[in-house]
């Protein structure tokens, strides 16, 4: 049986034209060869599986071919490959340095390809520096690495750097189409798209996945087979879950998530994919951003249809919720519950819920009849006090409306404290009646009613005046907050005590501001002088708790703090013993002689 060769080796590019997705680099290298501008030290860097080593081998063969490109002639005697991952010592580099001095037997150049060069030791890098900077004319070094940041800057400065990019999904898919066609494999476009997407920009990974899936499903490559073999969630799962979220079907949503877990998928992978799905729907809503959607044709049609159902506000909130769950997943003690809670929150975004029932109002229900506003029924009273407060508010509103509009007629009843309003034209005189009067009683006595009175009668005016008098009496009965006088000594004691408390709790800046200058008392105003405007603003921003404290302790709720800016305010500092000694020595230098004579400590 013939030995199987994996596609990554079988279809390895033999010329620069065959390299996938690196056209800028291959064109640069071809032009450098044709114009004799090729550097003697090159560094190929980029992700795995994007063609770094392949390009190095093609370049090594190309520079030794004079005017022809024969893929069968590789000049293997002139190409030396070193795996720095396993040959990273100083001795390995010294062997290369010894070989560099010998010119090639055939061809023009000896090419040294050092793969995974970042694995070299510090000593090996240092031994390589001089040769890399000034190699013989017949020697060319090609270094390849996936981690450029681990290479010494002195090595980087001696190399011409080529940054290989990730291979795009479309480029990888087109290359897979050519290989599938060559092997006689029928395929769905979405199937190859999933393989290219799963490869994450690495052509070698894409070919390895392709071989695996072909071995699983034979010569008929379907999207469903690819999903099953790669154990990834089909986008149709996310379409289904999003439909359930938009329909607010929480029970079905939880069952769908349970089915996903039962099939062996990870909750973390699911919630991260759901966030990406919301992002794809958001992208579909704007025609100019459709190019950002990396999906097959069938998937694009489903995404476009569902994006019309979801609002932009829902998608933004959904991305935020899913992303937050993704961040908290690893630290959660109950990870399944975390994801289920997220799903329930997502399903609640567009859920208005059952309309709340109207509250039981004590004021009777009303309706309009022939432009007449009348009371039709009276509901039982749960609390006389609450009824009285509601009616008092209505009285105040009626009083204001009487003053603003003379056309508005108000009739109140003294016993019931209920207000009834009536609007009419100026030419027609109407009256407003009270059908039922609510009178607070005790001992469970029944409510009594009052006879109807006209708003323009003497009885109506008298009733109105009595009601206003009762309202004024009620307002005057409200207990005023205390406003006792206080002395400056009382203030200073509380002021210093509060400053000490701030200092003990770590709020030393506010404490310092309070102790910069002693406050003065002017009636109910506390005057404090601070040195500049910024200090004033910082003090006022933190003075709310201080004002509340002083008002309570001094029993004066009219108390306020006024801050004045005075740049001549003397600042108080806490001096250390050394500061005090230096100050005394500046005043009297003889104190230094005294300290040295008696060998005193500060």
XYZ file of C-alpha atoms in Angstrom:
602
model
C 0.000 0.000 0.000
C 1.335 3.373 -0.985
C 2.232 5.587 1.922
C -0.146 8.485 2.491
C 1.377 11.954 2.341
C -0.472 14.679 4.181
C -1.702 17.591 2.108
C 0.488 20.088 3.976
C 3.561 18.309 2.579
C 2.100 17.115 -0.705
C 0.949 20.574 -1.725
C 3.801 22.588 -0.237
C 4.515 25.490 -2.665
C 7.544 25.029 -4.875
C 7.643 28.528 -6.358
C 6.744 31.978 -5.119
C 3.619 31.935 -7.322
C 2.243 28.998 -5.362
C 2.531 30.735 -1.978
C -0.937 31.618 -0.660
C -1.783 35.011 0.811
C 1.736 36.526 0.940
C 1.875 38.304 -2.396
C 3.521 41.452 -1.041
C 6.457 39.502 0.430
C 6.976 37.182 -2.546
C 6.969 40.115 -4.994
C 9.488 41.949 -2.816
C 11.819 38.947 -2.742
C 11.539 38.403 -6.515
C 12.339 42.055 -7.227
C 15.278 41.940 -4.798
C 16.726 38.925 -6.643
C 16.236 40.465 -10.078
C 17.733 43.824 -9.054
C 20.517 42.284 -6.944
C 19.230 44.044 -3.795
C 18.972 40.984 -1.609
C 20.224 41.462 1.947
C 22.616 38.909 3.478
C 20.540 38.528 6.660
C 16.737 38.121 6.459
C 14.226 37.590 9.246
C 10.875 35.970 8.437
C 8.386 36.461 11.246
C 4.677 35.777 11.598
C 2.090 33.267 12.893
C 2.441 29.519 12.433
C 1.650 27.876 9.117
C 1.725 30.986 6.911
C 4.738 30.033 4.738
C 7.877 31.322 6.470
C 10.002 28.182 6.087
C 8.513 27.480 2.649
C 9.503 30.935 1.386
C 12.973 30.496 2.879
C 13.475 27.231 0.939
C 12.123 28.714 -2.291
C 14.422 31.724 -1.878
C 17.427 29.490 -1.146
C 16.847 27.573 -4.397
C 15.928 30.641 -6.423
C 19.096 32.669 -5.744
C 21.298 29.812 -6.986
C 19.422 29.347 -10.277
C 20.813 31.477 -13.052
C 18.044 32.361 -15.450
C 15.851 29.269 -14.983
C 13.427 27.883 -12.417
C 13.679 24.117 -12.177
C 11.610 22.763 -9.259
C 13.524 19.470 -9.367
C 16.874 21.161 -8.727
C 16.979 22.311 -5.117
C 20.764 22.806 -4.669
C 20.540 20.883 -1.419
C 24.311 20.981 -0.939
C 24.115 24.764 -0.644
C 21.221 24.895 1.803
C 21.762 24.260 5.505
C 18.760 24.113 7.827
C 19.155 24.393 11.582
C 16.349 23.848 14.065
C 17.202 26.288 16.840
C 14.665 24.646 19.146
C 16.933 21.595 19.547
C 20.294 23.145 18.517
C 20.408 26.272 20.617
C 23.824 26.110 22.212
C 26.949 28.158 21.518
C 28.666 25.114 19.956
C 25.952 24.771 17.323
C 26.397 28.398 16.295
C 30.183 27.994 16.243
C 29.825 25.050 13.829
C 27.834 27.297 11.502
C 30.479 30.034 11.788
C 33.197 27.538 10.841
C 31.215 26.329 7.803
C 30.429 29.848 6.576
C 34.041 30.479 5.578
C 33.976 27.652 2.986
C 32.565 28.804 -0.396
C 29.914 26.694 -2.223
C 30.993 23.998 -4.695
C 28.071 24.687 -7.049
C 25.936 27.778 -7.372
C 26.688 31.243 -6.026
C 25.449 31.191 -2.443
C 25.374 29.073 0.660
C 22.078 29.645 2.451
C 21.658 29.022 6.191
C 18.046 28.699 7.339
C 17.695 28.939 11.132
C 14.146 27.983 12.122
C 12.625 28.986 15.488
C 15.551 31.337 16.005
C 14.024 32.814 19.158
C 14.937 29.572 20.967
C 18.675 30.328 20.797
C 20.339 30.974 24.139
C 21.731 34.353 25.114
C 25.291 33.160 24.603
C 24.447 31.713 21.173
C 22.928 35.034 20.093
C 26.042 36.891 21.198
C 28.284 34.452 19.323
C 26.195 34.946 16.200
C 26.327 38.753 16.192
C 29.614 39.381 14.361
C 29.092 36.794 11.650
C 25.518 37.992 11.069
C 26.681 41.586 10.646
C 29.597 40.879 8.287
C 29.137 37.467 6.636
C 31.192 36.356 3.601
C 29.891 37.398 0.195
C 28.728 33.878 -0.613
C 26.680 33.415 2.603
C 23.047 34.379 3.220
C 21.258 33.855 6.537
C 17.480 33.404 6.701
C 16.054 33.410 10.216
C 12.457 32.327 10.864
C 10.475 32.813 14.063
C 6.928 33.094 15.409
C 7.975 35.277 18.359
C 9.965 38.273 17.171
C 9.790 39.984 20.558
C 12.065 37.310 22.064
C 14.925 38.101 19.711
C 17.657 40.489 20.855
C 17.405 44.002 19.399
C 21.025 43.702 18.271
C 20.035 40.738 16.078
C 16.958 42.523 14.717
C 19.000 45.576 13.752
C 21.259 43.392 11.570
C 18.386 41.775 9.617
C 15.961 42.793 6.928
C 12.585 41.933 8.489
C 9.609 40.477 6.586
C 6.346 40.259 8.534
C 4.108 37.450 7.266
C 0.393 38.053 7.810
C -2.382 35.616 8.628
C -3.957 34.055 5.554
C -7.465 35.393 5.022
C -10.452 33.046 5.103
C -11.243 33.674 1.438
C -7.659 32.938 0.314
C -7.568 29.732 2.359
C -10.981 28.667 1.019
C -9.952 29.237 -2.600
C -6.777 27.181 -2.091
C -8.806 24.370 -0.489
C -11.146 24.432 -3.504
C -8.206 23.814 -5.837
C -6.934 20.926 -3.715
C -10.415 19.382 -3.360
C -10.964 19.627 -7.108
C -7.581 18.008 -7.773
C -8.398 15.130 -5.396
C -11.892 14.648 -6.849
C -13.704 15.617 -3.636
C -17.168 17.165 -3.960
C -17.798 19.886 -1.409
C -20.205 22.504 -0.142
C -18.954 26.071 -0.099
C -19.931 26.490 3.560
C -17.959 23.354 4.498
C -14.698 24.765 3.126
C -15.515 28.121 4.718
C -15.794 26.479 8.160
C -12.448 24.708 7.677
C -10.760 27.977 6.676
C -12.358 29.743 9.620
C -11.273 27.029 12.057
C -7.669 27.225 10.782
C -7.408 30.791 12.145
C -5.162 32.129 9.394
C -2.782 29.133 9.161
C -2.725 27.311 5.806
C -0.983 24.280 7.280
C -3.755 23.916 9.868
C -6.398 24.275 7.164
C -4.838 21.442 5.128
C -4.576 19.226 8.213
C -8.257 19.806 9.034
C -9.158 19.135 5.400
C -7.400 15.747 5.503
C -9.173 14.845 8.734
C -12.639 15.745 7.472
C -12.120 13.929 4.146
C -11.110 10.814 6.078
C -14.343 11.122 8.082
C -16.898 11.728 5.330
C -15.185 10.428 2.184
C -15.357 12.275 -1.097
C -18.558 14.192 -0.246
C -17.678 17.119 1.986
C -20.820 18.565 3.636
C -21.293 21.330 6.144
C -22.988 19.025 8.636
C -20.126 16.507 8.447
C -17.569 19.244 9.064
C -19.474 20.484 12.116
C -19.735 16.978 13.533
C -16.086 16.138 12.969
C -14.685 19.434 14.271
C -17.116 19.471 17.221
C -18.063 23.096 16.676
C -21.511 24.629 17.046
C -23.359 25.116 13.780
C -24.510 28.680 13.197
C -28.040 27.249 12.938
C -27.874 26.582 16.690
C -27.287 30.267 17.300
C -30.055 31.200 14.848
C -32.451 28.955 16.786
C -31.360 30.271 20.194
C -31.667 33.891 19.042
C -35.186 33.250 17.740
C -36.178 31.869 21.148
C -34.637 34.921 22.843
C -36.540 37.319 20.595
C -39.784 35.410 21.265
C -39.152 35.541 25.058
C -39.490 31.755 25.372
C -37.356 31.161 28.451
C -38.323 27.479 29.122
C -37.571 26.443 25.524
C -34.349 28.469 25.682
C -33.114 26.585 28.753
C -33.985 23.255 27.114
C -32.025 24.259 23.994
C -28.989 25.103 26.124
C -29.307 21.747 27.930
C -29.349 19.988 24.550
C -26.165 21.819 23.546
C -24.428 20.719 26.748
C -25.655 17.142 26.260
C -23.888 17.044 22.890
C -20.579 17.752 24.588
C -20.177 21.447 23.861
C -18.672 23.736 26.471
C -20.806 26.498 28.000
C -17.920 28.949 27.698
C -17.566 28.217 24.000
C -21.336 28.605 23.553
C -21.646 32.004 25.249
C -18.591 33.361 23.401
C -20.097 32.168 20.127
C -23.431 33.784 21.018
C -21.698 37.152 21.495
C -20.039 36.732 18.080
C -23.429 35.826 16.585
C -24.969 39.055 17.910
C -22.032 40.930 16.436
C -22.623 39.304 13.039
C -26.311 40.267 13.172
C -25.317 43.841 13.983
C -22.949 43.866 11.014
C -25.749 42.633 8.718
C -27.988 45.566 9.554
C -25.802 48.021 7.643
C -25.014 47.323 3.962
C -21.611 49.028 4.193
C -20.429 46.584 6.909
C -21.553 43.349 5.209
C -17.966 42.748 4.114
C -17.046 42.216 7.785
C -19.218 39.074 7.906
C -16.978 36.017 7.404
C -19.607 33.415 6.490
C -20.782 31.306 3.574
C -23.587 32.283 1.230
C -26.217 30.179 2.998
C -25.206 31.575 6.392
C -25.310 35.148 5.084
C -28.911 34.671 3.933
C -29.998 33.407 7.381
C -28.078 36.158 9.177
C -29.661 38.821 6.977
C -33.182 37.489 7.634
C -32.717 37.361 11.399
C -31.029 40.771 11.585
C -34.318 42.322 10.432
C -36.100 40.901 13.495
C -33.608 42.182 16.078
C -33.279 45.857 16.940
C -29.926 47.526 17.264
C -30.592 48.302 20.929
C -31.285 44.620 21.652
C -28.109 43.492 19.885
C -25.923 45.993 21.749
C -27.371 44.945 25.115
C -27.041 41.295 24.117
C -23.373 41.668 23.212
C -22.713 43.407 26.529
C -24.485 40.687 28.559
C -22.827 37.811 26.689
C -19.391 39.419 26.910
C -19.780 40.007 30.666
C -20.756 36.352 31.137
C -17.748 35.312 29.062
C -15.425 37.318 31.338
C -16.982 35.932 34.544
C -17.230 32.307 33.376
C -13.890 31.034 34.683
C -14.271 32.584 38.143
C -17.861 31.420 38.602
C -18.605 28.598 41.052
C -21.751 27.567 39.163
C -20.918 28.087 35.509
C -24.072 26.520 34.082
C -26.268 28.741 36.226
C -24.268 31.779 35.086
C -24.972 31.016 31.412
C -28.648 30.218 32.106
C -29.041 33.485 33.978
C -27.511 35.317 31.016
C -29.960 33.632 28.635
C -32.919 34.594 30.837
C -31.700 38.188 30.965
C -31.342 38.213 27.169
C -34.884 36.907 26.765
C -36.121 39.655 29.099
C -34.647 42.563 27.098
C -37.589 42.722 24.690
C -40.196 41.507 27.208
C -42.590 44.250 28.328
C -44.322 41.983 30.805
C -47.945 41.963 31.967
C -49.397 45.436 32.365
C -49.684 46.385 35.976
C -53.202 46.586 37.383
C -54.377 50.114 38.208
C -53.844 50.997 41.823
C -56.857 51.378 44.129
C -57.320 55.112 44.265
C -59.146 56.616 47.250
C -60.404 59.506 45.071
C -63.521 58.092 43.308
C -63.397 57.110 39.634
C -64.583 59.854 37.297
C -65.845 60.301 33.782
C -67.026 63.121 31.544
C -70.666 63.611 30.705
C -71.708 66.536 28.521
C -68.514 68.412 29.480
C -69.396 67.956 33.155
C -66.832 66.475 35.497
C -68.679 64.527 38.187
C -68.042 61.854 40.808
C -69.851 58.578 40.140
C -68.854 56.387 43.066
C -67.072 56.424 46.402
C -64.601 53.707 47.403
C -64.123 52.611 51.021
C -61.492 54.352 53.105
C -58.607 52.313 54.402
C -57.004 55.177 56.261
C -58.550 58.500 57.234
C -55.131 60.060 57.492
C -54.116 59.076 53.960
C -57.448 60.336 52.613
C -56.994 63.644 54.398
C -53.515 64.133 52.886
C -54.747 63.412 49.351
C -57.686 65.795 49.734
C -55.364 68.493 51.140
C -53.221 68.234 48.002
C -56.327 68.599 45.856
C -57.351 71.675 47.825
C -53.983 73.331 47.176
C -54.244 72.606 43.445
C -57.757 74.031 43.347
C -56.664 77.211 45.098
C -53.919 77.858 42.556
C -56.263 77.272 39.635
C -58.855 79.699 41.079
C -56.219 82.451 41.189
C -55.015 81.803 37.628
C -58.365 81.294 35.880
C -61.442 83.108 37.051
C -63.596 80.932 34.820
C -62.839 77.831 36.901
C -65.359 77.155 39.665
C -64.373 75.273 42.766
C -66.714 73.943 45.389
C -65.441 72.246 48.526
C -67.150 70.673 51.459
C -65.800 71.446 54.953
C -66.525 68.016 56.387
C -65.390 65.846 53.485
C -62.321 67.841 52.311
C -62.995 66.695 48.730
C -62.634 68.917 45.676
C -64.784 68.866 42.635
C -63.963 70.962 39.562
C -66.226 72.229 36.835
C -65.294 74.040 33.593
C -67.886 76.076 31.755
C -68.182 78.938 29.255
C -68.270 82.444 30.679
C -71.769 83.053 29.330
C -73.401 80.042 31.013
C -73.624 79.817 34.787
C -73.418 76.316 36.103
C -73.070 74.806 39.483
C -70.970 72.025 40.796
C -72.482 69.550 43.155
C -71.162 67.055 45.572
C -73.015 63.805 45.341
C -71.363 62.161 48.306
C -69.400 63.648 51.182
C -66.828 61.597 53.029
C -66.741 62.369 56.709
C -64.163 60.601 58.959
C -66.019 58.996 61.851
C -65.126 56.873 64.805
C -66.663 53.750 66.354
C -67.458 52.420 62.839
C -70.286 54.938 62.343
C -71.623 55.281 58.791
C -70.518 58.091 56.530
C -72.795 61.142 56.378
C -73.673 63.338 53.430
C -74.035 67.096 53.107
C -76.650 68.983 51.111
C -75.706 70.549 47.801
C -74.530 74.162 47.901
C -73.799 76.649 45.131
C -70.304 77.964 44.601
C -71.695 81.518 44.295
C -73.858 81.323 47.422
C -72.877 82.726 50.803
C -72.706 79.206 52.176
C -70.250 78.194 49.485
C -68.009 81.222 50.078
C -68.143 80.628 53.818
C -67.206 76.979 53.363
C -64.292 77.982 51.162
C -62.936 80.447 53.747
C -63.204 77.860 56.521
C -61.314 75.339 54.415
C -58.502 77.830 53.704
C -58.292 78.636 57.409
C -57.968 74.950 58.273
C -55.262 74.508 55.650
C -53.284 77.467 57.031
C -53.619 76.072 60.547
C -52.423 72.692 59.350
C -49.314 74.187 57.723
C -48.511 76.263 60.804
C -48.780 73.156 62.961
C -45.849 71.526 61.196
C -42.921 71.480 63.592
C -40.033 73.619 62.416
C -36.487 72.315 62.604
C -34.466 73.751 65.502
C -32.312 76.818 64.937
C -30.573 77.295 68.281
C -27.709 79.771 68.609
C -24.190 78.526 69.371
C -20.874 79.970 70.459
C -17.580 79.930 68.661
C -16.104 77.727 71.396
C -18.784 75.072 70.856
C -18.079 75.166 67.138
C -14.285 74.819 67.592
C -14.670 71.777 69.831
C -16.866 69.970 67.323
C -14.749 71.229 64.394
C -11.495 69.806 65.795
C -13.207 66.580 66.866
C -14.535 65.983 63.350
C -11.137 66.818 61.806
C -9.491 64.233 64.073
C -12.091 61.664 63.046
C -11.345 62.309 59.366
C -7.631 61.908 60.008
C -8.172 58.592 61.842
C -10.251 57.202 58.975
C -7.614 58.065 56.350
C -9.200 61.257 54.946
C -6.167 63.326 55.826
C -6.542 65.860 52.995
C -9.962 67.037 54.202
C -8.665 67.093 57.781
C -5.744 69.292 56.702
C -8.088 71.757 54.998
C -10.170 72.038 58.184
C -7.115 72.728 60.337
C -5.492 75.282 58.013
C -7.322 78.102 59.747
C -9.782 78.431 62.614
C -13.384 79.004 61.528
C -15.292 82.139 62.514
C -18.984 82.401 63.423
C -21.320 85.011 61.980
C -24.861 84.167 63.097
C -25.681 80.837 61.447
C -22.812 81.188 58.953
C -19.388 79.606 59.513
C -16.592 81.505 57.788
C -13.426 79.635 56.791
C -10.444 81.072 54.939
C -8.417 78.866 52.552
C -5.294 79.822 50.549
C -6.513 79.250 46.961
C -9.488 78.440 44.748
C -8.613 74.776 44.132
C -8.414 74.143 47.871
C -11.801 75.800 48.283
C -13.419 73.608 45.637
C -11.982 70.399 47.100
C -13.136 71.381 50.589
C -16.674 72.217 49.453
C -16.951 68.925 47.533
C -16.359 67.006 50.771
C -18.191 69.292 53.212
C -21.699 67.809 52.947
C -21.176 65.300 55.768
C -19.466 68.010 57.856
C -22.484 70.347 57.552
C -24.862 67.556 58.544
C -22.691 66.680 61.530
C -22.501 70.288 62.778
C -26.234 70.929 62.272
C -27.097 67.903 64.362
C -24.630 68.598 67.162
C -25.305 72.362 67.372
C -29.095 72.016 66.902
C -29.151 74.645 64.188
C -30.424 73.567 60.783
C -29.909 77.008 59.230
C -26.164 76.555 59.590
C -24.089 76.997 56.415
C -20.348 77.104 55.653
C -18.916 79.945 53.587
C -15.352 79.572 52.278
C -13.262 82.653 51.485
C -10.066 82.611 49.438
C -7.196 84.367 51.207
C -3.735 83.710 49.807
C -2.084 85.075 52.959
C -3.497 82.311 55.151
C -0.684 80.760 57.169
C -0.310 77.069 56.385
C 0.259 74.694 59.280
C 2.676 71.834 58.804
C 3.759 68.944 61.014
C 7.528 69.297 61.439
C 9.785 66.323 62.173
C 12.501 66.562 64.881
C 15.136 66.985 62.175
C 13.154 69.877 60.651
C 12.923 71.565 64.030
C 16.661 71.109 64.636
C 17.558 72.591 61.248
C 15.283 75.558 61.983
C 16.955 76.175 65.358
C 20.444 75.867 63.835
C 19.531 78.449 61.207
C 18.517 80.845 63.985
C 21.543 80.104 66.225
C 24.498 78.181 64.664
C 25.999 77.721 68.127
C 23.489 74.964 68.830
C 25.399 72.741 66.400
C 28.565 73.211 68.476
C 26.620 72.276 71.592
C 25.341 69.065 70.017
C 28.818 68.000 68.837
C 30.438 68.853 72.171
C 28.093 66.661 74.198
C 27.508 64.101 71.399
C 23.754 64.638 71.523
C 21.125 62.991 69.351
C 18.281 64.905 67.750
